[in-house]
Short mmCIF file of C-alpha atoms in Angstrom, two decimals:
data_model
loop_
_atom_site.label_atom_id
_atom_site.label_comp_id
_atom_site.label_asym_id
_atom_site.label_seq_id
_atom_site.Cartn_x
_atom_site.Cartn_y
_atom_site.Cartn_z
CA UNK O 5 -48.74 -23.14 -34.42
CA UNK O 6 -49.16 -19.61 -32.95
CA UNK O 7 -48.93 -20.80 -29.39
CA UNK O 8 -45.71 -22.78 -29.99
CA UNK O 9 -44.27 -19.93 -31.89
CA UNK O 10 -45.37 -17.71 -29.08
CA UNK O 11 -43.91 -19.85 -26.45
CA UNK O 12 -40.47 -20.34 -28.21
CA UNK O 13 -40.27 -16.47 -28.63
CA UNK O 14 -41.36 -16.19 -25.00
CA UNK O 15 -38.47 -18.43 -23.89
CA UNK O 16 -35.95 -16.69 -26.13
CA UNK O 17 -36.91 -13.26 -24.92
CA UNK O 18 -36.91 -14.40 -21.18
CA UNK O 19 -33.32 -15.70 -21.77
CA UNK O 20 -32.00 -12.55 -23.44
CA UNK O 21 -33.41 -10.30 -20.57
CA UNK O 22 -31.62 -12.55 -18.09
CA UNK O 23 -28.36 -12.44 -20.09
CA UNK O 24 -28.75 -8.70 -20.41
CA UNK O 25 -29.14 -8.28 -16.68
CA UNK O 26 -26.23 -10.58 -16.03
CA UNK O 27 -23.88 -8.42 -18.18
CA UNK O 28 -24.95 -5.19 -16.62
CA UNK O 29 -24.34 -6.85 -13.38
CA UNK O 30 -20.95 -8.22 -14.40
CA UNK O 31 -19.80 -4.93 -15.73
CA UNK O 32 -20.71 -3.27 -12.39
CA UNK O 33 -18.76 -5.78 -10.67
CA UNK O 34 -15.64 -5.36 -12.66
CA UNK O 35 -15.72 -1.72 -11.92
CA UNK O 36 -15.97 -2.23 -8.26
CA UNK O 37 -13.19 -4.45 -8.38
CA UNK O 38 -10.95 -1.87 -10.05
CA UNK O 39 -11.77 0.74 -7.48
CA UNK O 40 -11.31 -2.07 -4.61
CA UNK O 41 -7.88 -2.87 -6.16
CA UNK O 42 -6.86 0.59 -6.07
CA UNK O 43 -8.00 1.09 -2.47
CA UNK O 44 -6.02 -1.98 -1.34
CA UNK O 45 -2.97 -1.18 -3.16
CA UNK O 46 -2.65 2.42 -1.73
CA UNK O 47 -3.19 0.73 1.63
CA UNK O 48 -0.33 -1.67 1.24
CA UNK O 49 1.95 1.14 -0.11
CA UNK O 50 1.08 3.07 3.20
CA UNK O 51 2.58 0.22 5.07
CA UNK O 52 5.80 0.06 3.24
CA UNK O 53 6.07 3.81 3.08
CA UNK O 54 5.61 4.10 7.02
CA UNK O 55 8.35 1.22 7.37
CA UNK O 56 10.67 3.31 4.96
CA UNK O 57 9.91 6.53 7.12
CA UNK O 58 10.95 5.05 10.22
CA UNK O 59 14.23 3.60 8.77
CA UNK O 60 14.98 7.03 7.44
CA UNK O 61 14.79 8.36 10.86
CA UNK O 62 17.54 6.05 11.63
CA UNK O 63 19.69 7.15 8.54
CA UNK O 64 19.46 10.97 9.64
CA UNK O 65 20.31 10.12 13.41
CA UNK O 66 22.31 6.76 13.39
CA UNK O 67 23.58 7.43 16.86
CA UNK O 68 20.05 7.92 18.40
CA UNK O 69 19.14 6.09 21.65
CA UNK O 70 16.68 3.36 21.99
CA UNK O 71 14.26 5.85 23.74
CA UNK O 72 14.38 8.25 20.92
CA UNK O 73 13.91 5.63 18.27
CA UNK O 74 10.60 4.28 20.22
CA UNK O 75 9.32 7.81 20.74
CA UNK O 76 9.57 8.47 17.17
CA UNK O 77 7.72 5.45 16.12
CA UNK O 78 5.02 6.22 18.79
CA UNK O 79 4.62 9.71 17.18
CA UNK O 80 4.12 8.09 13.70
CA UNK O 81 1.01 6.28 15.13
CA UNK O 82 2.20 3.36 13.00
CA UNK O 83 0.52 0.87 15.51
CA UNK O 84 -3.02 2.64 15.47
CA UNK O 85 -3.27 3.58 11.84
CA UNK O 86 -2.01 0.44 10.22
CA UNK O 87 -3.31 -2.34 12.56
CA UNK O 88 -1.52 -5.11 11.18
CA UNK O 89 1.76 -3.87 12.15
CA UNK O 90 2.78 -5.40 15.77
CA UNK O 91 6.21 -4.38 16.01
CA UNK O 92 9.13 -2.60 13.97
CA UNK O 93 13.04 -2.97 14.19
CA UNK O 94 16.12 -1.91 12.46
CA UNK O 95 19.17 -4.11 11.30
CA UNK O 96 22.33 -2.25 10.92
CA UNK O 97 24.90 -3.65 8.27
CA UNK O 98 28.36 -3.50 10.23
CA UNK O 99 31.35 -4.36 8.35
CA UNK O 100 33.68 -6.62 10.40
CA UNK O 101 36.62 -4.13 10.82
CA UNK O 102 33.78 -1.56 12.36
CA UNK O 103 31.92 -3.85 14.87
CA UNK O 104 34.08 -2.49 17.97
CA UNK O 105 33.23 0.95 17.21
CA UNK O 106 29.66 0.59 16.36
CA UNK O 107 29.09 -1.53 19.83
CA UNK O 108 31.04 1.37 21.61
CA UNK O 109 28.48 4.19 20.18
CA UNK O 110 25.35 2.04 20.49
CA UNK O 111 26.21 1.17 24.15
CA UNK O 112 27.16 4.83 25.03
CA UNK O 113 23.79 5.91 23.23
CA UNK O 114 21.67 3.04 24.92
CA UNK O 115 22.66 1.48 28.18
CA UNK O 116 20.19 -1.52 27.29
CA UNK O 117 22.25 -2.20 24.09
CA UNK O 118 24.08 -5.45 24.63
CA UNK O 119 25.96 -7.06 21.70
CA UNK O 120 25.01 -10.86 21.46
CA UNK O 121 26.48 -13.28 19.14
CA UNK O 122 24.24 -16.37 18.04
CA UNK O 123 27.05 -18.19 16.71
CA UNK O 124 30.27 -19.34 18.32
CA UNK O 125 32.67 -18.09 15.61
CA UNK O 126 31.89 -15.33 13.18
CA UNK O 127 32.65 -16.10 9.51
CA UNK O 128 35.82 -14.17 8.73
CA UNK O 129 35.02 -11.05 6.32
CA UNK O 130 31.38 -11.42 6.98
CA UNK O 131 29.28 -8.38 7.77
CA UNK O 132 27.34 -8.23 11.14
CA UNK O 133 23.54 -7.63 10.94
CA UNK O 134 22.82 -5.94 14.45
CA UNK O 135 19.53 -5.50 15.77
CA UNK O 136 19.96 -2.11 16.79
CA UNK O 137 16.41 -0.81 17.46
CA UNK O 138 13.23 -2.39 18.21
CA UNK O 139 9.86 -1.06 19.21
CA UNK O 140 7.24 -3.49 20.00
CA UNK O 141 3.37 -3.17 19.35
CA UNK O 142 0.43 -5.36 20.13
CA UNK O 143 2.96 -8.33 20.15
CA UNK O 144 6.04 -7.85 22.08
CA UNK O 145 8.73 -10.41 20.97
CA UNK O 146 11.14 -9.12 23.47
CA UNK O 147 13.89 -8.84 20.96
CA UNK O 148 17.06 -8.18 22.57
CA UNK O 149 18.67 -5.16 21.19
CA UNK O 150 22.33 -5.61 20.04
CA UNK O 151 21.78 -9.23 18.94
CA UNK O 152 23.76 -10.22 15.65
CA UNK O 153 21.05 -11.69 13.42
CA UNK O 154 23.48 -12.99 10.78
CA UNK O 155 22.97 -16.60 11.86
CA UNK O 156 19.20 -16.72 11.21
CA UNK O 157 18.74 -17.49 7.82
CA UNK O 158 15.18 -15.94 7.35
CA UNK O 159 16.61 -12.59 8.21
CA UNK O 160 19.72 -12.71 6.64
CA UNK O 161 18.81 -13.89 3.11
CA UNK O 162 15.99 -11.41 3.07
CA UNK O 163 18.30 -8.59 3.82
CA UNK O 164 20.55 -9.45 1.16
CA UNK O 165 18.14 -10.02 -1.11
CA UNK O 166 16.51 -6.68 -0.45
CA UNK O 167 20.09 -5.06 -0.49
CA UNK O 168 20.70 -6.46 -4.07
CA UNK O 169 17.24 -5.50 -5.55
CA UNK O 170 16.78 -2.48 -3.70
CA UNK O 171 13.24 -3.26 -3.52
CA UNK O 172 10.98 -4.22 0.02
CA UNK O 173 10.78 -7.94 0.58
CA UNK O 174 8.43 -10.28 2.77
CA UNK O 175 9.33 -13.18 4.78
CA UNK O 176 8.47 -15.50 7.64
CA UNK O 177 10.16 -17.20 10.74
CA UNK O 178 8.32 -20.41 10.55
CA UNK O 179 10.73 -22.11 8.33
CA UNK O 180 14.03 -20.80 9.89
CA UNK O 181 15.91 -23.83 11.10
CA UNK O 182 17.59 -21.86 14.07
CA UNK O 183 14.53 -20.10 15.25
CA UNK O 184 12.66 -23.73 15.10
CA UNK O 185 15.34 -25.40 17.14
CA UNK O 186 15.63 -22.97 19.55
CA UNK O 187 11.85 -22.69 20.06
CA UNK O 188 11.85 -26.55 20.63
CA UNK O 189 14.97 -26.79 22.94
CA UNK O 190 14.41 -23.83 25.15
CA UNK O 191 11.66 -22.29 26.97
CA UNK O 192 12.04 -18.62 25.37
CA UNK O 193 8.50 -17.42 24.77
CA UNK O 194 10.13 -15.03 22.33
CA UNK O 195 10.99 -17.85 19.57
CA UNK O 196 7.51 -19.07 19.99
CA UNK O 197 5.95 -15.83 19.30
CA UNK O 198 8.09 -15.45 16.41
CA UNK O 199 6.81 -18.60 14.80
CA UNK O 200 3.25 -17.60 15.19
CA UNK O 201 3.62 -14.37 13.42
CA UNK O 202 2.16 -13.97 9.95
CA UNK O 203 5.17 -12.57 8.26
CA UNK O 204 7.25 -9.66 8.12
CA UNK O 205 8.19 -6.98 5.67
CA UNK O 206 11.40 -4.68 5.26
CA UNK O 207 12.66 -2.10 3.02
CA UNK O 208 16.51 -1.28 2.34
CA UNK O 209 17.72 2.00 3.90
CA UNK O 210 20.49 4.18 2.59
CA UNK O 211 22.73 6.41 4.28
CA UNK O 212 25.96 8.73 3.93
CA UNK O 213 28.91 6.63 2.85
CA UNK O 214 31.82 6.90 5.31
CA UNK O 215 33.89 9.21 2.82
CA UNK O 216 30.88 11.38 2.39
CA UNK O 217 30.84 11.14 -1.21
CA UNK O 218 27.42 9.64 -1.63
CA UNK O 219 24.92 7.18 -0.10
CA UNK O 220 25.22 3.33 0.37
CA UNK O 221 23.29 0.52 1.85
CA UNK O 222 23.42 0.91 5.68
CA UNK O 223 20.53 -1.54 7.11
CA UNK O 224 17.22 -2.79 6.84
CA UNK O 225 14.05 -1.28 8.26
CA UNK O 226 11.27 -4.09 8.91
CA UNK O 227 7.94 -4.53 10.68
CA UNK O 228 6.38 -7.74 12.22
CA UNK O 229 2.82 -8.22 10.51
CA UNK O 230 0.14 -10.10 12.45
CA UNK O 231 -3.65 -10.21 11.38
CA UNK O 232 -3.20 -8.79 8.20
CA UNK O 233 -6.77 -9.15 7.27
CA UNK O 234 -7.24 -5.69 8.77
CA UNK O 235 -5.49 -4.36 5.37
CA UNK O 236 -8.67 -5.50 3.77
CA UNK O 237 -10.88 -4.18 6.51
CA UNK O 238 -9.28 -0.56 6.65
CA UNK O 239 -8.75 -0.25 2.77
CA UNK O 240 -12.33 -1.10 2.07
CA UNK O 241 -14.64 -0.57 4.92
CA UNK O 242 -17.94 -0.14 2.59
CA UNK O 243 -17.30 -3.10 0.48
CA UNK O 244 -19.16 -5.56 2.55
CA UNK O 245 -21.09 -6.97 -0.29
CA UNK O 246 -17.78 -8.19 -1.95
CA UNK O 247 -15.81 -11.12 -0.66
CA UNK O 248 -11.92 -10.99 -0.91
CA UNK O 249 -8.89 -12.96 -0.38
CA UNK O 250 -5.49 -11.35 -0.32
CA UNK O 251 -2.51 -13.28 -0.90
CA UNK O 252 1.25 -12.31 -0.32
CA UNK O 253 3.98 -13.85 -1.97
CA UNK O 254 6.89 -14.35 0.29
CA UNK O 255 10.29 -13.40 -1.19
CA UNK O 256 11.81 -16.73 -2.53
CA UNK O 257 15.45 -16.82 -1.19
CA UNK O 258 15.52 -20.49 -1.96
CA UNK O 259 15.23 -21.98 1.66
CA UNK O 260 11.18 -21.41 2.34
CA UNK O 261 8.72 -24.16 1.80
CA UNK O 262 5.67 -22.15 2.14
CA UNK O 263 5.88 -18.74 0.25
CA UNK O 264 2.55 -17.52 0.54
CA UNK O 265 0.21 -16.27 3.32
CA UNK O 266 -3.37 -15.46 2.75
CA UNK O 267 -6.34 -13.70 4.33
CA UNK O 268 -9.84 -13.93 4.08
CA UNK O 269 -12.96 -11.62 4.02
CA UNK O 270 -16.16 -13.18 2.83
CA UNK O 271 -18.51 -10.41 4.19
CA UNK O 272 -22.17 -10.84 2.75
CA UNK O 273 -21.01 -12.52 -0.42
CA UNK O 274 -20.51 -15.93 1.26
CA UNK O 275 -17.88 -18.45 0.05
CA UNK O 276 -15.95 -17.99 -3.31
CA UNK O 277 -17.15 -21.35 -4.59
CA UNK O 278 -20.78 -19.91 -4.68
CA UNK O 279 -19.97 -16.78 -6.31
CA UNK O 280 -21.63 -15.10 -9.26
CA UNK O 281 -18.73 -13.36 -10.40
CA UNK O 282 -15.19 -13.51 -9.32
CA UNK O 283 -11.86 -11.67 -10.57
CA UNK O 284 -8.12 -11.75 -9.76
CA UNK O 285 -6.04 -8.87 -9.84
CA UNK O 286 -2.11 -9.16 -9.13
CA UNK O 287 -0.40 -6.28 -7.54
CA UNK O 288 3.35 -5.40 -7.24
CA UNK O 289 3.89 -2.86 -4.40
CA UNK O 290 7.57 -1.84 -4.20
CA UNK O 291 8.83 -5.27 -5.19
CA UNK O 292 6.49 -7.40 -3.11
CA UNK O 293 3.97 -9.31 -5.00
CA UNK O 294 0.17 -9.32 -3.86
CA UNK O 295 -2.70 -11.10 -5.29
CA UNK O 296 -6.36 -9.99 -4.53
CA UNK O 297 -9.49 -12.16 -5.56
CA UNK O 298 -12.74 -10.49 -5.31
CA UNK O 299 -16.10 -12.25 -5.77
CA UNK O 300 -19.65 -11.35 -5.57
CA UNK O 301 -22.42 -13.33 -4.00
CA UNK O 302 -24.77 -15.63 -5.52
CA UNK O 303 -27.65 -13.10 -5.60
CA UNK O 304 -25.47 -10.36 -7.34
CA UNK O 305 -27.31 -11.03 -10.70
CA UNK O 306 -30.82 -11.74 -9.66
CA UNK O 307 -33.22 -12.70 -12.31
CA UNK O 308 -35.40 -9.69 -13.34
CA UNK O 309 -39.14 -9.81 -12.66
CA UNK O 310 -39.95 -9.20 -16.09
CA UNK O 311 -38.98 -12.76 -17.27
CA UNK O 312 -41.99 -14.55 -15.83
CA UNK O 313 -44.07 -11.67 -17.01
CA UNK O 314 -42.99 -12.41 -20.33
CA UNK O 315 -43.51 -16.05 -20.12
CA UNK O 316 -47.03 -15.49 -18.69
CA UNK O 317 -47.61 -12.90 -21.70
CA UNK O 318 -46.52 -15.49 -24.19
CA UNK O 319 -48.66 -18.31 -23.20
CA UNK O 320 -52.06 -16.21 -22.98
CA UNK O 321 -51.30 -13.88 -25.96
CA UNK O 322 -50.63 -14.13 -29.51
CA UNK O 323 -47.23 -14.14 -31.16
CA UNK O 324 -47.56 -10.23 -31.99
CA UNK O 325 -48.54 -9.53 -28.49
CA UNK O 326 -45.73 -11.80 -27.01
CA UNK O 327 -43.24 -10.05 -29.36
CA UNK O 328 -44.55 -6.53 -28.49
CA UNK O 329 -44.30 -7.21 -24.85
CA UNK O 330 -40.77 -8.57 -25.36
CA UNK O 331 -39.80 -5.43 -26.92
CA UNK O 332 -41.15 -2.98 -24.51
CA UNK O 333 -40.03 -5.03 -21.39
CA UNK O 334 -36.62 -5.61 -22.64
CA UNK O 335 -36.13 -1.95 -23.50
CA UNK O 336 -37.37 -0.81 -20.17
CA UNK O 337 -35.36 -3.43 -18.08
CA UNK O 338 -32.24 -2.53 -20.03
CA UNK O 339 -32.66 1.19 -19.16
CA UNK O 340 -33.57 0.42 -15.51
CA UNK O 341 -30.94 -1.99 -14.95
CA UNK O 342 -28.26 0.31 -16.85
CA UNK O 343 -29.36 3.33 -14.82
CA UNK O 344 -29.02 1.51 -11.45
CA UNK O 345 -25.82 -0.08 -12.48
CA UNK O 346 -24.28 3.28 -13.42
CA UNK O 347 -25.65 5.00 -10.23
CA UNK O 348 -24.36 2.00 -7.93
CA UNK O 349 -21.07 2.13 -9.51
CA UNK O 350 -20.85 5.75 -9.17
CA UNK O 351 -21.76 5.58 -5.51
CA UNK O 352 -19.50 2.68 -4.85
CA UNK O 353 -16.66 4.46 -6.69
CA UNK O 354 -16.97 7.75 -4.94
CA UNK O 355 -17.43 5.77 -1.46
CA UNK O 356 -14.14 3.96 -1.86
CA UNK O 357 -12.37 7.27 -2.91
CA UNK O 358 -13.79 8.92 -0.06
CA UNK O 359 -12.69 6.35 2.20
CA UNK O 360 -9.05 7.19 1.74
CA UNK O 361 -7.57 9.74 4.09
CA UNK O 362 -4.98 11.25 1.76
CA UNK O 363 -6.13 13.57 -1.01
CA UNK O 364 -6.91 11.47 -4.05
CA UNK O 365 -8.14 11.93 -7.50
CA UNK O 366 -8.75 9.80 -10.58
CA UNK O 367 -7.90 11.29 -13.95
CA UNK O 368 -9.13 10.14 -17.18
CA UNK O 369 -6.55 9.11 -20.09
CA UNK O 370 -6.52 12.90 -20.96
CA UNK O 371 -5.28 13.69 -17.48
CA UNK O 372 -8.59 15.33 -16.74
CA UNK O 373 -10.00 14.97 -13.05
CA UNK O 374 -12.66 12.32 -13.06
CA UNK O 375 -13.35 11.69 -9.47
CA UNK O 376 -11.90 13.25 -6.08
CA UNK O 377 -12.25 12.58 -2.46
CA UNK O 378 -13.09 15.49 0.23
CA UNK O 379 -9.39 15.34 1.12
CA UNK O 380 -8.66 16.85 -2.16
CA UNK O 381 -11.37 19.25 -1.94
CA UNK O 382 -9.91 20.46 1.71
CA UNK O 383 -6.46 20.75 -0.12
CA UNK O 384 -7.65 23.55 -2.46
CA UNK O 385 -11.05 24.52 -0.68
CA UNK O 386 -10.50 24.56 3.02
CA UNK O 387 -13.00 27.30 3.57
CA UNK O 388 -15.97 24.98 2.20
CA UNK O 389 -18.12 22.91 4.35
CA UNK O 390 -17.85 19.14 4.01
CA UNK O 391 -21.47 18.79 2.56
CA UNK O 392 -21.74 21.31 -0.15
CA UNK O 393 -21.32 18.80 -2.77
CA UNK O 394 -17.87 20.21 -4.29
CA UNK O 395 -15.37 17.03 -4.20
CA UNK O 396 -12.74 18.44 -6.65
CA UNK O 397 -12.13 20.30 -9.86
CA UNK O 398 -13.95 17.82 -11.95
CA UNK O 399 -13.51 17.99 -15.74
CA UNK O 400 -10.24 20.01 -15.31
CA UNK O 401 -6.63 19.11 -16.10
CA UNK O 402 -5.09 17.77 -12.87
CA UNK O 403 -1.51 19.22 -14.04
CA UNK O 404 -3.02 22.64 -14.73
CA UNK O 405 -4.66 22.56 -11.35
CA UNK O 406 -1.57 21.67 -9.67
CA UNK O 407 0.92 24.08 -11.58
CA UNK O 408 0.24 27.51 -9.95
CA UNK O 409 1.19 25.75 -6.33
CA UNK O 410 4.07 23.54 -7.31
CA UNK O 411 7.15 25.02 -6.51
CA UNK O 412 9.41 21.91 -6.59
CA UNK O 413 9.71 18.96 -8.87
CA UNK O 414 7.00 20.33 -11.13
CA UNK O 415 8.89 18.79 -14.24
CA UNK O 416 8.94 15.38 -12.35
CA UNK O 417 5.17 15.45 -11.60
CA UNK O 418 4.52 16.15 -15.18
CA UNK O 419 6.68 13.47 -16.58
CA UNK O 420 5.36 10.96 -14.03
CA UNK O 421 1.52 11.60 -14.98
CA UNK O 422 2.24 11.70 -18.56
CA UNK O 423 4.46 8.61 -18.34
CA UNK O 424 1.61 6.36 -16.46
CA UNK O 425 -1.04 7.67 -18.67
CA UNK O 426 0.80 6.87 -21.84
CA UNK O 427 2.10 3.45 -20.32
CA UNK O 428 5.61 4.19 -20.42
CA UNK O 429 5.90 4.04 -16.69
CA UNK O 430 4.26 1.46 -14.28
CA UNK O 431 4.47 3.73 -11.39
CA UNK O 432 5.35 7.10 -10.99
CA UNK O 433 6.54 8.66 -7.37
CA UNK O 434 7.82 12.19 -6.53
CA UNK O 435 8.01 14.61 -3.54
CA UNK O 436 6.38 17.95 -4.44
CA UNK O 437 6.18 21.44 -2.38
CA UNK O 438 2.95 23.17 -2.68
CA UNK O 439 2.97 26.93 -1.80
CA UNK O 440 -0.52 28.18 -0.95
CA UNK O 441 -0.09 32.10 -0.10
CA UNK O 442 2.58 32.13 2.86
CA UNK O 443 2.15 28.26 3.49
CA UNK O 444 4.32 25.61 2.09
CA UNK O 445 3.39 21.91 2.52
CA UNK O 446 5.22 18.93 1.00
CA UNK O 447 3.60 16.09 -0.33
CA UNK O 448 4.68 12.45 -1.74
CA UNK O 449 2.60 12.16 -4.75
CA UNK O 450 2.19 8.61 -6.21
CA UNK O 451 0.66 7.81 -9.68
CA UNK O 452 -0.59 4.56 -10.43
CA UNK O 453 -2.46 3.08 -13.59
CA UNK O 454 -6.15 2.63 -13.47
CA UNK O 455 -6.83 -0.75 -14.58
CA UNK O 456 -9.78 -0.20 -16.90
CA UNK O 457 -10.59 -0.14 -20.93
CA UNK O 458 -10.63 3.61 -20.92
CA UNK O 459 -7.48 4.08 -19.09
CA UNK O 460 -6.48 6.92 -16.53
CA UNK O 461 -4.74 6.98 -13.24
CA UNK O 462 -5.10 7.16 -9.38
CA UNK O 463 -3.07 9.97 -7.93
CA UNK O 464 -2.79 9.86 -3.99
CA UNK O 465 -0.94 12.79 -2.46
CA UNK O 466 0.40 12.00 1.11
CA UNK O 467 1.25 15.00 3.45
CA UNK O 468 4.91 14.60 4.44
CA UNK O 469 5.40 18.10 5.73
CA UNK O 470 6.09 17.07 9.19
CA UNK O 471 8.59 14.48 8.14
CA UNK O 472 10.22 16.95 5.81
CA UNK O 473 10.20 19.29 8.80
CA UNK O 474 11.79 16.65 11.20
CA UNK O 475 14.28 15.69 8.48
CA UNK O 476 15.39 19.39 8.10
CA UNK O 477 15.68 19.91 11.94
CA UNK O 478 17.65 16.62 12.21
CA UNK O 479 20.04 17.71 9.63
CA UNK O 480 20.43 21.07 11.13
CA UNK O 481 20.98 19.57 14.50
CA UNK O 482 23.59 17.21 13.04
CA UNK O 483 25.56 19.96 11.17
CA UNK O 484 25.35 22.98 13.71
CA UNK O 485 26.33 23.51 17.23
CA UNK O 486 23.36 23.78 19.53
CA UNK O 487 24.86 26.63 21.61
CA UNK O 488 26.43 29.22 18.96
CA UNK O 489 24.09 27.91 15.89
CA UNK O 490 27.37 27.67 13.84
CA UNK O 491 28.45 24.81 11.72
CA UNK O 492 30.11 22.01 13.83
CA UNK O 493 33.45 20.66 13.10
CA UNK O 494 32.11 17.67 10.99
CA UNK O 495 29.91 19.98 8.60
CA UNK O 496 32.48 22.56 8.29
CA UNK O 497 35.01 20.05 7.28
CA UNK O 498 32.53 18.90 4.81
CA UNK O 499 31.83 22.16 3.46
CA UNK O 500 35.43 22.84 3.01
CA UNK O 501 35.99 19.82 1.22
CA UNK O 502 33.25 20.66 -1.26
CA UNK O 503 34.72 24.06 -1.77
CA UNK O 504 38.08 22.55 -2.42
CA UNK O 505 36.73 20.03 -4.99
CA UNK O 506 34.86 22.87 -6.86
CA UNK O 507 37.91 25.16 -6.89
#
C-alpha cells in the first residue's frame, strides 16, 4: 500500500510540476506576443506615415515637376528603410471643368506628362483621377504619368472609399477586369507586373480649397507593396524563436474576390500546427485591418528534469520521502522557472524596444516609465555613452519628464496619454515641439494601448524636424517673392482677404 500510495503521489506531483512549467512558459510567451505586436504595429504605421508624408509634399507644392517629386521621394529613403515599398505614386482628383487647366500646368512643369484616357468617352460630370506623379523603386511598373486611372476599378473604388472614410485603404490589381484584359490581350509588361504585386496601400491627402477658406480632398498618395514579409523581419529582428503569420485585409469595395494577403515567418519555431502555444492579435492601423498570428515551437515548454527525479524517488522511497521530495523539488523548480521566465521576458522586451529606431517608452497604467530604448536616452542624455546602462527615466512620470521641454501641443499630449491609459481613446497622435536650450525639434508622438492585464501604453516619438522645416520652407517659397523676400501677389491677396474678414 505504501508503494502504491508513493507511486500515485509521485505521478500526481510529476504532473503538477509539468503543468507549472507549462504555465510559466505560456505566460512568458504571451508577454513576448504583446511586445512583438507592438513592434509590428509600429512598423506598419511607419509605412503609412511615410506614404502620407510624400503625399503632403504634393499638397504643399502641387505644381512640382516629376523630377522634384522623385528627388523628394529619394531623400525620404523610403525604399531602403521600408523594404516592402517598391514604388510610390500620386493620383490627383481633378473636376471635369478643371481638367484642361490641370493638364496645361502639369505639362508645363513636366514635359514627360502626357494626358492619357483609358476610355473612349469620359462620363459626364465625373472627376478624373490623374496619375500625376510616379517614383519607381525595386519594381518599375513604368506607369505613364498623365494617365486617367478612373476606368481602373481597383484604383477608383479604393480612392472613393478612402475619400469617404478619411482612412488609409489597401487593395490589389489582381481582380481588376480592365488590367487583366489588357494583360491578356497585349504584350505590355507593365500590366503583367501589376498583377504580380502583393498589394498597394494609399492614404487620402487634403489641400487648400480653391476659395482658400479651408482644406478639401485633392488626391491619393499610395505605394505598391511586394514581399511584405520584410515588415516582420524589420520589426522583430531578434524574435527568431517565434513563428509569425501576418495577414492584411484588403479594403472591401464589393468587387474583389480575394480580400486577404498573408506572409509567413516560421523561424526556428517550425510550422504552426506543431506549436506549443499560439496567439492571434488583431490590429487596425489608420483604418487598415491586420491580423498577427504568433506561435512558439514544440520545444517551448520542455519537461523539467525534476519530473523523472520525482518518479525515481517515489519508486525507491517511502511515502514520506516521496512527499518531501515533491515539495522541495516543486518549490525549487517553480522559483527557477519563474526567475528564468522573468529574466527572459525582461531581456526579450528590452531587445524589442531597443530595436525600434525612434525614441520609444513603455509606461504603466499610472503613466510612469517602465521601459525605454536607447533612442529615448539619447533624446535627453546625448552626452551619455551607449553602454552606460541608462535607458530612460524609469519609474518617473512620462508627462512630468516631457513637460519642461514641450512648448507646443502640451495639452493635446496630456489628453492623449490620459485618454489611452483610461481607455477612452484607442490611439492618440499629436505633433509636439521640444526645446532643449536653444535647440527646437519636432516629434510626431503616437500613443497606443499596451494589451496586457496591467494596462499601460507604448509611446513612440518620430523625429519630424526636417519635414517641418521642409514644410515651412515650401510655405515660405510659395508665399514670398524669391528676389525681394516680400509676400507675392497670391499671398498678399490672401492676407488682405483675411484682414477684411476680421475688420
